[in-house]
Short mmCIF file of C-alpha atoms in Angstrom, two decimals:
data_model
loop_
_atom_site.label_atom_id
_atom_site.label_comp_id
_atom_site.label_asym_id
_atom_site.label_seq_id
_atom_site.Cartn_x
_atom_site.Cartn_y
_atom_site.Cartn_z
CA MET A 25 0.00 0.00 0.00
CA VAL A 26 1.34 3.44 -0.86
CA ASN A 27 1.65 6.12 1.80
CA THR A 28 -0.56 9.17 2.13
CA ALA A 29 -0.23 12.45 3.98
CA GLU A 30 3.12 12.33 5.79
CA SER A 31 3.29 8.68 6.76
CA SER A 32 1.84 5.20 6.37
CA SER A 33 -0.40 2.72 8.16
CA ALA A 34 -3.75 1.04 7.73
CA THR A 35 -7.07 2.78 8.13
CA ALA A 36 -10.65 1.72 8.50
CA ALA A 37 -12.53 0.23 5.59
CA PHE A 38 -14.96 2.22 3.49
CA THR A 39 -17.45 4.26 5.49
CA PRO A 40 -20.68 5.05 3.61
CA ALA A 41 -21.40 8.66 2.78
CA PRO A 42 -23.91 10.20 5.22
CA GLN A 43 -26.82 10.91 2.85
CA THR A 44 -30.36 9.68 2.59
CA GLY A 45 -31.83 7.90 -0.37
CA ASP A 46 -33.85 11.00 -1.25
CA GLU A 47 -30.70 13.11 -1.22
CA ALA A 48 -28.87 10.61 -3.37
CA GLU A 49 -31.64 10.52 -5.97
CA ALA A 50 -32.60 14.18 -5.98
CA ALA A 51 -31.82 16.04 -9.19
CA PRO A 52 -30.92 19.73 -9.16
CA GLY A 53 -33.89 21.99 -9.84
CA PRO A 54 -34.13 24.55 -12.64
CA GLY A 55 -31.32 27.07 -12.43
CA ALA A 56 -29.60 25.17 -9.62
CA ARG A 57 -25.83 25.09 -9.68
CA THR A 58 -24.40 21.59 -9.73
CA ARG A 59 -21.74 21.01 -7.11
CA SER A 60 -18.62 19.08 -8.05
CA ARG A 61 -18.36 15.84 -6.06
CA ILE A 62 -14.90 15.74 -4.56
CA SER A 63 -12.84 13.09 -2.82
CA LEU A 64 -9.59 14.06 -1.08
CA ILE A 65 -6.74 11.66 -0.46
CA GLY A 66 -3.98 12.51 2.00
CA THR A 67 -4.82 14.33 5.24
CA GLY A 68 -1.52 15.96 6.09
CA GLY A 69 -0.93 19.67 6.41
CA ARG A 70 -1.69 20.64 2.81
CA SER A 71 -5.21 19.21 2.80
CA GLU A 72 -6.57 21.84 5.18
CA MET A 73 -6.58 24.59 2.57
CA TYR A 74 -8.90 22.57 0.33
CA ILE A 75 -11.16 21.42 3.15
CA ARG A 76 -11.65 24.96 4.43
CA ALA A 77 -12.37 26.18 0.89
CA ILE A 78 -14.98 23.48 0.25
CA PHE A 79 -16.80 24.18 3.53
CA GLY A 80 -16.32 27.93 3.19
CA ASP A 81 -16.18 30.18 0.13
CA HIS A 82 -16.82 27.38 -2.36
CA ALA A 83 -19.57 25.42 -0.64
CA ASP A 84 -21.92 26.32 -3.49
CA THR A 85 -19.74 24.73 -6.17
CA ALA A 86 -18.01 21.86 -4.37
CA GLU A 87 -19.00 19.01 -2.07
CA LEU A 88 -16.50 16.95 -0.11
CA VAL A 89 -17.99 13.48 -0.44
CA ALA A 90 -15.14 11.71 1.35
CA PHE A 91 -11.51 11.80 2.31
CA SER A 92 -8.91 9.14 2.87
CA ASP A 93 -5.60 8.51 4.59
CA VAL A 94 -3.64 5.46 5.68
CA ASN A 95 -3.42 6.99 9.17
CA PRO A 96 -6.83 6.88 10.90
CA GLY A 97 -5.78 9.43 13.50
CA ARG A 98 -5.35 12.15 10.91
CA VAL A 99 -8.72 11.28 9.39
CA GLU A 100 -10.25 11.80 12.83
CA TYR A 101 -8.40 15.13 13.19
CA TYR A 102 -10.06 16.47 10.04
CA GLN A 103 -13.44 15.05 10.99
CA LYS A 104 -13.28 17.32 14.04
CA LEU A 105 -12.24 20.30 11.92
CA ILE A 106 -15.11 19.68 9.50
CA GLN A 107 -17.56 19.76 12.40
CA GLU A 108 -16.04 23.05 13.56
CA LEU A 109 -16.61 24.40 10.06
CA GLY A 110 -20.32 23.70 10.40
CA ALA A 111 -20.82 20.42 8.59
CA PRO A 112 -24.10 18.72 9.55
CA GLY A 113 -22.35 15.42 10.23
CA PRO A 114 -19.19 13.43 9.58
CA VAL A 115 -17.86 13.05 6.04
CA ALA A 116 -17.33 9.58 4.62
CA SER A 117 -13.89 7.99 4.79
CA PHE A 118 -12.42 5.07 2.89
CA ASP A 119 -9.27 2.99 2.64
CA PRO A 120 -6.86 4.35 -0.01
CA ALA A 121 -6.69 0.81 -1.41
CA ASP A 122 -10.39 1.17 -2.32
CA LEU A 123 -9.94 4.39 -4.32
CA THR A 124 -11.21 3.03 -7.64
CA ALA A 125 -14.26 1.38 -6.11
CA PHE A 126 -15.12 4.50 -4.14
CA ILE A 127 -14.83 6.81 -7.16
CA GLN A 128 -17.07 4.63 -9.27
CA ALA A 129 -19.65 3.85 -6.58
CA ASN A 130 -20.03 7.49 -5.53
CA ARG A 131 -19.85 9.31 -8.87
CA ILE A 132 -16.77 11.30 -7.85
CA ASP A 133 -15.98 14.15 -10.25
CA ARG A 134 -12.55 15.16 -8.93
CA VAL A 135 -9.93 13.68 -6.64
CA VAL A 136 -7.70 16.11 -4.74
CA VAL A 137 -4.28 14.53 -4.09
CA THR A 138 -2.27 15.90 -1.15
CA THR A 139 -0.09 12.88 -0.42
CA PRO A 140 3.73 12.51 -0.38
CA ASP A 141 5.32 13.17 -3.74
CA TYR A 142 6.30 9.59 -4.59
CA THR A 143 2.65 8.48 -4.37
CA HIS A 144 1.30 11.09 -6.77
CA ALA A 145 1.66 9.08 -9.96
CA ASP A 146 -0.16 6.07 -8.45
CA TYR A 147 -3.14 8.08 -7.24
CA ILE A 148 -3.34 10.28 -10.33
CA VAL A 149 -3.34 7.33 -12.72
CA GLU A 150 -5.80 5.31 -10.65
CA SER A 151 -8.18 8.27 -10.33
CA LEU A 152 -8.09 9.02 -14.06
CA GLU A 153 -8.69 5.40 -15.00
CA ALA A 154 -11.56 5.19 -12.51
CA GLY A 155 -13.28 8.12 -14.23
CA ALA A 156 -12.37 11.21 -12.17
CA ASP A 157 -10.40 14.36 -12.91
CA VAL A 158 -7.50 15.21 -10.58
CA VAL A 159 -6.22 18.21 -8.67
CA VAL A 160 -2.73 17.54 -7.33
CA GLU A 161 -0.31 19.49 -5.18
CA LYS A 162 3.05 20.13 -6.78
CA PRO A 163 5.10 18.32 -7.85
CA LEU A 164 3.17 16.32 -10.44
CA THR A 165 5.45 13.36 -9.74
CA ILE A 166 9.13 12.73 -8.95
CA ASP A 167 10.61 10.78 -11.86
CA ALA A 168 10.40 10.05 -15.59
CA GLU A 169 8.53 6.78 -15.10
CA GLY A 170 5.78 8.59 -13.18
CA CYS A 171 5.56 11.19 -15.95
CA ARG A 172 5.16 8.48 -18.59
CA ARG A 173 2.42 6.75 -16.62
CA ILE A 174 0.49 10.00 -16.15
CA THR A 175 0.79 11.09 -19.80
CA LYS A 176 -0.43 7.66 -20.92
CA ALA A 177 -3.42 7.79 -18.56
CA VAL A 178 -4.35 11.33 -19.67
CA SER A 179 -4.13 10.29 -23.31
CA GLU A 180 -6.20 7.14 -22.85
CA THR A 181 -8.90 8.59 -20.59
CA GLY A 182 -9.17 12.14 -21.91
CA ARG A 183 -9.56 13.36 -18.34
CA ASN A 184 -8.06 16.48 -16.75
CA VAL A 185 -5.18 17.00 -14.32
CA VAL A 186 -4.54 20.35 -12.62
CA VAL A 187 -1.29 21.02 -10.75
CA THR A 188 -1.78 23.76 -8.14
CA PHE A 189 1.04 26.24 -8.76
CA ASN A 190 -0.07 28.89 -6.30
CA TYR A 191 3.13 30.93 -6.70
CA ARG A 192 1.81 32.10 -10.10
CA TYR A 193 -1.04 33.84 -8.28
CA SER A 194 1.17 35.73 -5.84
CA PRO A 195 0.85 39.44 -6.81
CA ARG A 196 4.60 40.02 -6.93
CA ASN A 197 5.15 37.13 -9.34
CA SER A 198 2.17 38.20 -11.42
CA ALA A 199 3.60 41.73 -11.57
CA LEU A 200 6.88 40.42 -12.96
CA LYS A 201 4.96 38.38 -15.53
CA GLU A 202 3.15 41.54 -16.63
CA ILE A 203 6.43 43.39 -17.07
CA ILE A 204 7.98 40.62 -19.17
CA GLN A 205 4.80 40.12 -21.19
CA SER A 206 4.51 43.86 -21.91
CA GLY A 207 7.84 43.83 -23.75
CA VAL A 208 9.18 46.82 -21.79
CA ILE A 209 12.55 45.09 -21.28
CA GLY A 210 12.54 43.60 -24.79
CA LYS A 211 13.25 39.98 -25.62
CA VAL A 212 14.48 38.06 -22.60
CA THR A 213 18.04 36.79 -22.92
CA SER A 214 18.70 35.38 -19.43
CA ILE A 215 17.40 35.06 -15.88
CA ASP A 216 19.34 34.93 -12.61
CA PHE A 217 17.20 33.33 -9.90
CA ASN A 218 18.45 32.80 -6.33
CA TRP A 219 16.24 31.24 -3.64
CA VAL A 220 17.27 30.94 0.01
CA LEU A 221 15.45 28.91 2.66
CA ASP A 222 16.25 29.80 6.25
CA THR A 223 17.17 27.56 9.15
CA VAL A 224 13.52 27.19 10.14
CA HIS A 225 11.90 26.46 6.77
CA GLY A 226 14.91 24.92 5.03
CA ALA A 227 15.68 22.63 7.94
CA ASP A 228 12.16 21.26 7.91
CA TYR A 229 12.78 19.36 4.66
CA PHE A 230 15.57 17.46 6.39
CA ARG A 231 13.50 16.13 9.30
CA ARG A 232 10.48 14.81 7.34
CA TRP A 233 9.94 12.19 4.64
CA HIS A 234 11.40 14.68 2.14
CA ARG A 235 14.91 13.91 3.44
CA GLU A 236 15.05 10.76 1.29
CA LYS A 237 15.24 11.38 -2.44
CA LYS A 238 13.22 8.25 -3.20
CA ASN A 239 10.27 9.95 -1.47
CA SER A 240 10.55 13.53 -2.73
CA GLY A 241 12.95 13.64 -5.66
CA GLY A 242 15.02 16.03 -3.56
CA LEU A 243 14.60 19.78 -3.40
CA LEU A 244 15.04 20.04 -7.18
CA ILE A 245 11.66 18.30 -7.48
CA HIS A 246 9.77 18.98 -4.28
CA LYS A 247 10.65 22.65 -3.74
CA ALA A 248 12.20 23.94 -6.96
CA SER A 249 9.40 22.66 -9.20
CA HIS A 250 7.55 25.79 -7.98
CA HIS A 251 10.47 27.95 -9.09
CA PHE A 252 10.97 26.24 -12.44
CA ASP A 253 7.27 26.62 -13.16
CA LEU A 254 7.54 30.34 -12.45
CA VAL A 255 10.37 30.70 -14.95
CA ASN A 256 8.59 28.59 -17.58
CA TRP A 257 5.48 30.75 -17.07
CA TRP A 258 7.31 34.08 -16.94
CA LEU A 259 9.03 33.26 -20.23
CA SER A 260 6.16 31.35 -21.89
CA ASP A 261 8.93 28.99 -22.88
CA VAL A 262 10.02 25.38 -22.49
CA PRO A 263 13.26 24.07 -20.92
CA GLU A 264 15.49 22.01 -23.21
CA ARG A 265 18.79 21.22 -21.47
CA VAL A 266 19.93 21.20 -17.83
CA PHE A 267 23.30 21.10 -16.10
CA ALA A 268 23.30 20.78 -12.32
CA SER A 269 25.78 20.78 -9.47
CA GLY A 270 25.20 20.42 -5.75
CA GLY A 271 25.42 18.34 -2.63
CA LEU A 272 24.61 17.90 1.05
CA LYS A 273 26.92 20.50 2.57
CA PHE A 274 25.28 21.54 5.85
CA TYR A 275 22.77 19.00 7.22
CA GLY A 276 23.39 15.29 7.87
CA ASP A 277 25.63 13.38 10.25
CA HIS A 278 28.83 13.80 8.22
CA ASN A 279 28.59 17.59 8.23
CA ALA A 280 27.66 17.62 11.91
CA ALA A 281 30.73 15.55 12.78
CA GLU A 282 32.95 17.75 10.62
CA ARG A 283 31.80 20.83 12.54
CA GLY A 284 32.17 19.10 15.90
CA LEU A 285 28.52 19.22 16.93
CA GLY A 286 28.82 16.09 19.04
CA PRO A 287 26.11 13.52 19.91
CA ARG A 288 22.52 14.57 19.23
CA PRO A 289 19.08 13.13 19.99
CA GLU A 290 17.34 11.39 17.10
CA ARG A 291 14.31 13.66 17.32
CA GLY A 292 13.30 17.12 18.49
CA THR A 293 10.45 16.10 20.77
CA PRO A 294 11.87 14.61 23.99
CA ASP A 295 10.95 10.93 24.41
CA GLY A 296 8.04 10.30 26.69
CA GLY A 297 7.03 13.95 26.59
CA SER A 298 9.65 14.91 29.16
CA PRO A 299 10.58 18.60 29.25
CA ALA A 300 13.64 19.78 27.38
CA THR A 301 16.65 20.84 29.42
CA GLY A 302 19.05 23.70 28.88
CA ASP A 303 19.01 26.08 25.92
CA LYS A 304 16.65 25.10 23.16
CA ASP A 305 18.34 23.60 20.10
CA PRO A 306 17.62 25.94 17.16
CA PHE A 307 17.44 22.96 14.79
CA ALA A 308 15.11 20.86 16.93
CA LEU A 309 11.38 20.75 16.26
CA ASP A 310 9.47 19.96 19.44
CA LEU A 311 6.05 18.96 18.16
CA ARG A 312 4.51 19.99 21.48
CA ASP A 313 5.24 23.64 20.62
CA ASP A 314 2.65 23.58 17.82
CA GLU A 315 -0.83 22.41 18.70
CA ARG A 316 -1.65 21.49 15.11
CA LEU A 317 1.55 19.50 14.47
CA LYS A 318 1.11 17.74 17.79
CA ALA A 319 -2.47 16.73 16.95
CA LEU A 320 -1.68 15.64 13.39
CA PHE A 321 1.58 13.80 13.96
CA LEU A 322 2.80 13.31 17.53
CA ASP A 323 -0.58 12.10 18.75
CA ASN A 324 -0.91 9.73 15.79
CA GLU A 325 2.55 8.26 15.38
CA HIS A 326 1.49 5.17 17.31
CA HIS A 327 -0.55 4.22 14.21
CA ASP A 328 2.42 4.09 11.86
CA GLY A 329 5.67 5.01 13.64
CA TYR A 330 6.21 8.08 11.46
CA ARG A 331 8.34 10.76 13.14
CA ARG A 332 7.74 14.29 11.90
CA ASP A 333 10.56 15.71 14.03
CA GLN A 334 13.71 13.78 13.08
CA ASP A 335 17.01 15.50 13.81
CA VAL A 336 18.45 17.24 10.75
CA PHE A 337 21.97 16.07 11.61
CA THR A 338 21.32 12.33 11.66
CA GLY A 339 22.22 9.83 8.96
CA GLY A 340 19.97 8.69 6.14
CA ILE A 341 19.58 12.05 4.40
CA THR A 342 19.95 11.58 0.64
CA ILE A 343 18.86 15.00 -0.67
CA GLU A 344 21.00 18.07 -1.34
CA ASP A 345 20.92 21.36 0.59
CA ASN A 346 23.01 23.42 -1.88
CA LEU A 347 22.15 23.39 -5.59
CA ALA A 348 23.03 25.30 -8.74
CA LEU A 349 21.65 24.84 -12.26
CA VAL A 350 21.99 26.23 -15.75
CA VAL A 351 18.87 25.69 -17.89
CA GLU A 352 18.66 26.39 -21.63
CA TYR A 353 15.26 27.26 -23.13
CA GLN A 354 13.66 26.54 -26.49
CA ASN A 355 13.61 30.18 -27.58
CA GLY A 356 17.13 31.01 -26.42
CA PRO A 357 17.05 32.36 -22.84
CA ARG A 358 19.23 30.80 -20.17
CA LEU A 359 18.38 30.41 -16.51
CA SER A 360 21.02 30.51 -13.78
CA TYR A 361 19.38 29.11 -10.63
CA SER A 362 20.59 28.44 -7.10
CA LEU A 363 18.97 27.10 -3.94
CA ASN A 364 20.37 27.20 -0.42
CA ALA A 365 18.50 25.52 2.45
CA HIS A 366 20.40 26.88 5.50
CA SER A 367 20.29 30.66 5.09
CA PRO A 368 19.94 33.09 8.04
CA TRP A 369 17.08 34.81 6.13
CA GLU A 370 14.44 33.64 3.68
CA GLY A 371 13.39 34.99 0.31
CA TYR A 372 14.47 35.23 -3.31
CA ARG A 373 15.96 37.48 -5.95
CA VAL A 374 15.15 37.37 -9.63
CA ALA A 375 16.87 39.41 -12.33
CA VAL A 376 15.47 39.23 -15.85
CA ASN A 377 17.75 40.55 -18.57
CA GLY A 378 16.26 41.67 -21.87
CA THR A 379 17.38 43.29 -25.09
CA GLU A 380 15.95 46.63 -23.92
CA GLY A 381 16.55 46.55 -20.17
CA ARG A 382 16.31 44.61 -16.93
CA ALA A 383 13.70 43.79 -14.28
CA GLU A 384 14.67 42.92 -10.71
CA LEU A 385 12.38 41.38 -8.09
CA GLU A 386 13.65 41.08 -4.51
CA VAL A 387 11.56 39.41 -1.84
CA VAL A 388 12.37 39.07 1.88
CA GLU A 389 9.90 36.71 3.56
CA ARG A 390 11.70 36.44 6.91
CA ALA A 391 14.48 38.90 7.58
CA ALA A 392 16.18 36.87 10.28
CA VAL A 393 15.99 33.81 12.49
CA LEU A 394 17.17 35.51 15.64
CA SER A 395 17.54 32.93 18.41
CA SER A 396 17.01 29.38 19.50
CA THR A 397 13.78 30.44 21.21
CA ASP A 398 12.12 31.53 17.95
CA LYS A 399 8.80 29.81 17.46
CA LYS A 400 8.81 27.14 14.77
CA THR A 401 5.07 27.42 14.20
CA VAL A 402 5.54 29.58 11.09
CA VAL A 403 7.61 27.15 9.06
CA ASP A 404 6.84 28.69 5.66
CA PRO A 405 6.85 32.51 5.79
CA SER A 406 5.67 32.78 2.17
CA ALA A 407 2.35 31.22 3.17
CA THR A 408 2.08 32.89 6.59
CA PRO A 409 3.77 36.31 6.67
CA VAL A 410 5.94 37.05 9.70
CA GLU A 411 7.54 40.21 11.06
CA GLU A 412 11.13 40.14 12.26
CA GLU A 413 13.02 43.16 13.59
CA ASP A 414 16.23 43.68 11.66
CA ALA A 415 17.79 47.10 11.18
CA ILE A 416 19.42 46.14 7.88
CA ARG A 417 17.17 43.62 6.18
CA ARG A 418 13.42 44.24 6.20
CA ASN A 419 10.54 41.97 5.26
CA GLY A 420 8.96 43.05 2.02
CA GLU A 421 9.18 43.02 -1.75
CA ARG A 422 10.38 45.34 -4.47
CA LEU A 423 10.11 45.18 -8.26
CA VAL A 424 12.40 47.55 -10.15
CA VAL A 425 12.55 48.04 -13.93
CA GLN A 426 15.27 49.88 -15.80
CA ARG A 427 15.44 50.29 -19.55
CA HIS A 428 18.70 51.02 -21.32
CA TRP A 429 19.72 54.70 -21.05
CA GLU A 430 16.85 55.48 -18.68
CA PRO A 431 16.56 55.82 -14.88
CA ALA A 432 15.13 52.93 -12.87
CA TYR A 433 11.56 52.98 -11.61
CA GLU A 434 9.67 50.88 -9.09
CA VAL A 435 6.55 48.90 -10.04
CA PRO A 436 3.88 48.89 -7.30
CA ILE A 437 2.75 45.49 -6.02
CA VAL A 438 -0.77 45.30 -4.62
CA ASN A 439 -1.33 42.39 -2.25
CA GLY A 440 -4.65 40.91 -1.22
CA ALA A 441 -5.69 39.24 2.01
CA GLY A 442 -4.61 35.72 2.91
CA SER A 443 -1.73 33.41 2.10
CA HIS A 444 0.75 34.25 -0.65
CA GLY A 445 -0.47 37.84 -0.85
CA GLY A 446 -3.99 36.71 -1.60
CA GLY A 447 -2.77 34.35 -4.31
CA ASP A 448 -4.22 31.22 -2.69
CA LYS A 449 -7.69 32.76 -2.76
CA LEU A 450 -7.39 33.40 -6.51
CA LEU A 451 -6.10 29.89 -7.12
CA LEU A 452 -8.97 28.31 -5.20
CA SER A 453 -11.48 30.38 -7.14
CA ASP A 454 -10.05 29.09 -10.41
CA LEU A 455 -10.14 25.53 -9.09
CA PHE A 456 -13.71 25.52 -7.81
CA ASN A 457 -15.41 28.09 -10.05
CA GLY A 458 -13.50 27.42 -13.24
CA PRO A 459 -10.87 29.79 -14.63
CA GLY A 460 -12.14 32.92 -16.31
CA GLU A 461 -10.34 35.19 -18.73
CA ASP A 462 -6.77 35.60 -17.50
CA PRO A 463 -4.33 37.55 -19.70
CA LEU A 464 -1.48 36.21 -17.54
CA GLY A 465 -2.41 32.55 -18.12
CA ARG A 466 -2.08 31.55 -14.46
CA PRO A 467 -4.27 28.40 -14.46
CA SER A 468 -2.02 25.38 -15.02
CA GLY A 469 -2.50 21.92 -16.42
CA TYR A 470 -0.58 18.69 -16.42
CA LEU A 471 1.75 19.83 -19.22
CA ASP A 472 2.86 22.69 -16.97
CA GLY A 473 3.42 20.14 -14.24
CA LEU A 474 5.51 18.03 -16.60
CA ARG A 475 7.57 21.01 -17.75
CA SER A 476 8.36 22.02 -14.18
CA VAL A 477 9.41 18.57 -12.94
CA SER A 478 11.32 17.90 -16.16
CA VAL A 479 13.94 20.44 -15.02
CA GLY A 480 14.32 18.72 -11.65
CA ILE A 481 14.41 15.22 -13.15
CA ALA A 482 17.05 16.29 -15.66
CA GLY A 483 18.90 18.09 -12.86
CA ASN A 484 18.99 14.94 -10.72
CA ARG A 485 20.39 12.96 -13.65
CA SER A 486 22.99 15.67 -14.21
CA LEU A 487 23.98 15.49 -10.54
CA GLU A 488 24.56 11.76 -10.97
CA SER A 489 26.45 11.97 -14.28
CA SER A 490 28.18 15.39 -14.01
CA VAL A 491 27.12 16.15 -17.59
CA PRO A 492 24.29 18.22 -19.11
CA VAL A 493 21.01 16.37 -19.73
CA ARG A 494 18.58 17.08 -22.56
CA ILE A 495 14.95 16.96 -21.52
CA ASP A 496 13.96 15.23 -24.77
CA ASP A 497 16.18 12.34 -23.67
CA LEU A 498 14.06 11.81 -20.54
CA ASP A 499 11.24 10.33 -22.69
CA LEU A 500 8.38 11.71 -20.59
CA GLY A 501 5.72 10.38 -22.93
CA VAL A 502 4.71 13.65 -24.60
CA ASP A 503 6.36 16.44 -26.58
CA LEU A 504 6.71 19.38 -24.15
CA ARG A 505 7.81 21.90 -26.78
CA ARG A 506 5.55 24.77 -27.72
CA ALA A 507 4.45 25.15 -31.33
#
C-alpha cells in the first residue's frame, strides 16, 4: 500500500457517505448550480486549505464526499475540523486501497491529491482510470517513469489533471509576468534566480519524509518545481537542457561531525514527553510547541511510527541542501538558478535581462531567524507572513525596472488578504469556479506540471552523471515543446 499524507499505516474500511436515499436521488432543480463531487486523499498539512475552501467560500460549487488517509488518527483530526466548520455530520472515509471502487460507486468528479510526492503518480493514474479528474499538489510526480504513466493515462482517458502552482497567483510574481509580457525590457536573454530557505523552513525538509530522495525527488523536485514553473510561465517557454551541481553541505551526520557538533538526539520532541533541558536547540522541532503539528503527527505516530521531528543532523539524508543549475530554453534564454536551504534569512531574488533593459524582483519573507527560542510554528513565511526586527534587512518586496539609457523605476505590487499575498484565494477560485479570462495565463494543467518537474528530473540525472542532460532524452511520454 502506498503512503498518504506524511506517513503510512492502515485505516478503516470504506465508510458510507452520510446521505439519505432521497438526497442521493434528488436532481438539481431549474437554475440550480451543480456542485462538483470531490474526494480528497492525504490528510496531512496541505489538505486543510482545500477542506476549508470546500466548507467555506466554495460550498456552493463543491461538495467533499469523502476523504482518505492510511493513518486513521489524521482522518479523525479532520473530521473534528469539519464539524467546527459547520458540517451537519461526519464526512465519509475510505481505505486508499479502495480508491477506484469508491470513485465509481459514488460518482466522484474530482480527486484532490495531497499525499507525499512519490505516491502522486499512483493516485493520479488510478483516479483518471476510474473516471475522475485530478487536482494535485506540486510536484506532479518525482521521476520520468511517473511522468510516462500519467501522460499515458491522460491520453487514454481524456480526463483532466490540474497542478496547483499557487506561486503564479502571488501578486509580486504576477507583476513580474506583466512586465515581461509587456515587452518593456525587450526579448528576454537570461534570468538569474536565487532562492534561500532559512534555518527554520529549510531545515524542515531534512526532518520529514522529504529527506530521502526516493520519497521527494530532492529539493530540485519537491521545492524547486515551484520555481521552475515560475520561470517557464514568466518566459512562456520550455526548458530544453539542464546542467546541475550540488550536494549535502550543511545537514546530515557527516557535516555535523565535521563541525564538531557532538552527539545529538534522534528527534526534536523529547521521548516520553519529558521537558527539554538547557538552551533550546535551534534545529530541533518539538512537536509539542505547535498544537496542530502535535495533533496531526505526535498524537498519531502510534498508528504508523512516522516521526515528523527527526534531527536534521542524523544519517539517512539523501537529498542536497546546496544546488546550482543552468537551464537552456527553447527560444534562447538561459536560466542561472541556485537554492540554499540553511540561510539566516528567507526569500528570493530574480533578475530578468532583456534586449531593452532589466527587471529585478527582490523578496524578503523572513528577515532573520534571531535565536534558538524563535517559534517554529511559522515554518513557511511565504504562506504565513511574519515580522522580524532587523535594522538592515526588512521583510517586504520590491520590483524595479530599468530600460537602457533610462533611470530605474519601481513597479507597485498590490497584495490581497490571505496566504501568498492573496494568491491562494485566486487559485482556489479558479479551481472551484472554473478559470475565467486571464491575460497572464495563471491556471495550469498537467503539461505545466511536466515542464516544471522535467527540469528537476534532468537536474537529478545531471547530478549523478556530471554532464548536461537534454529533456527530450528523458522520454516523458509527450512532446513538451511549444508550437
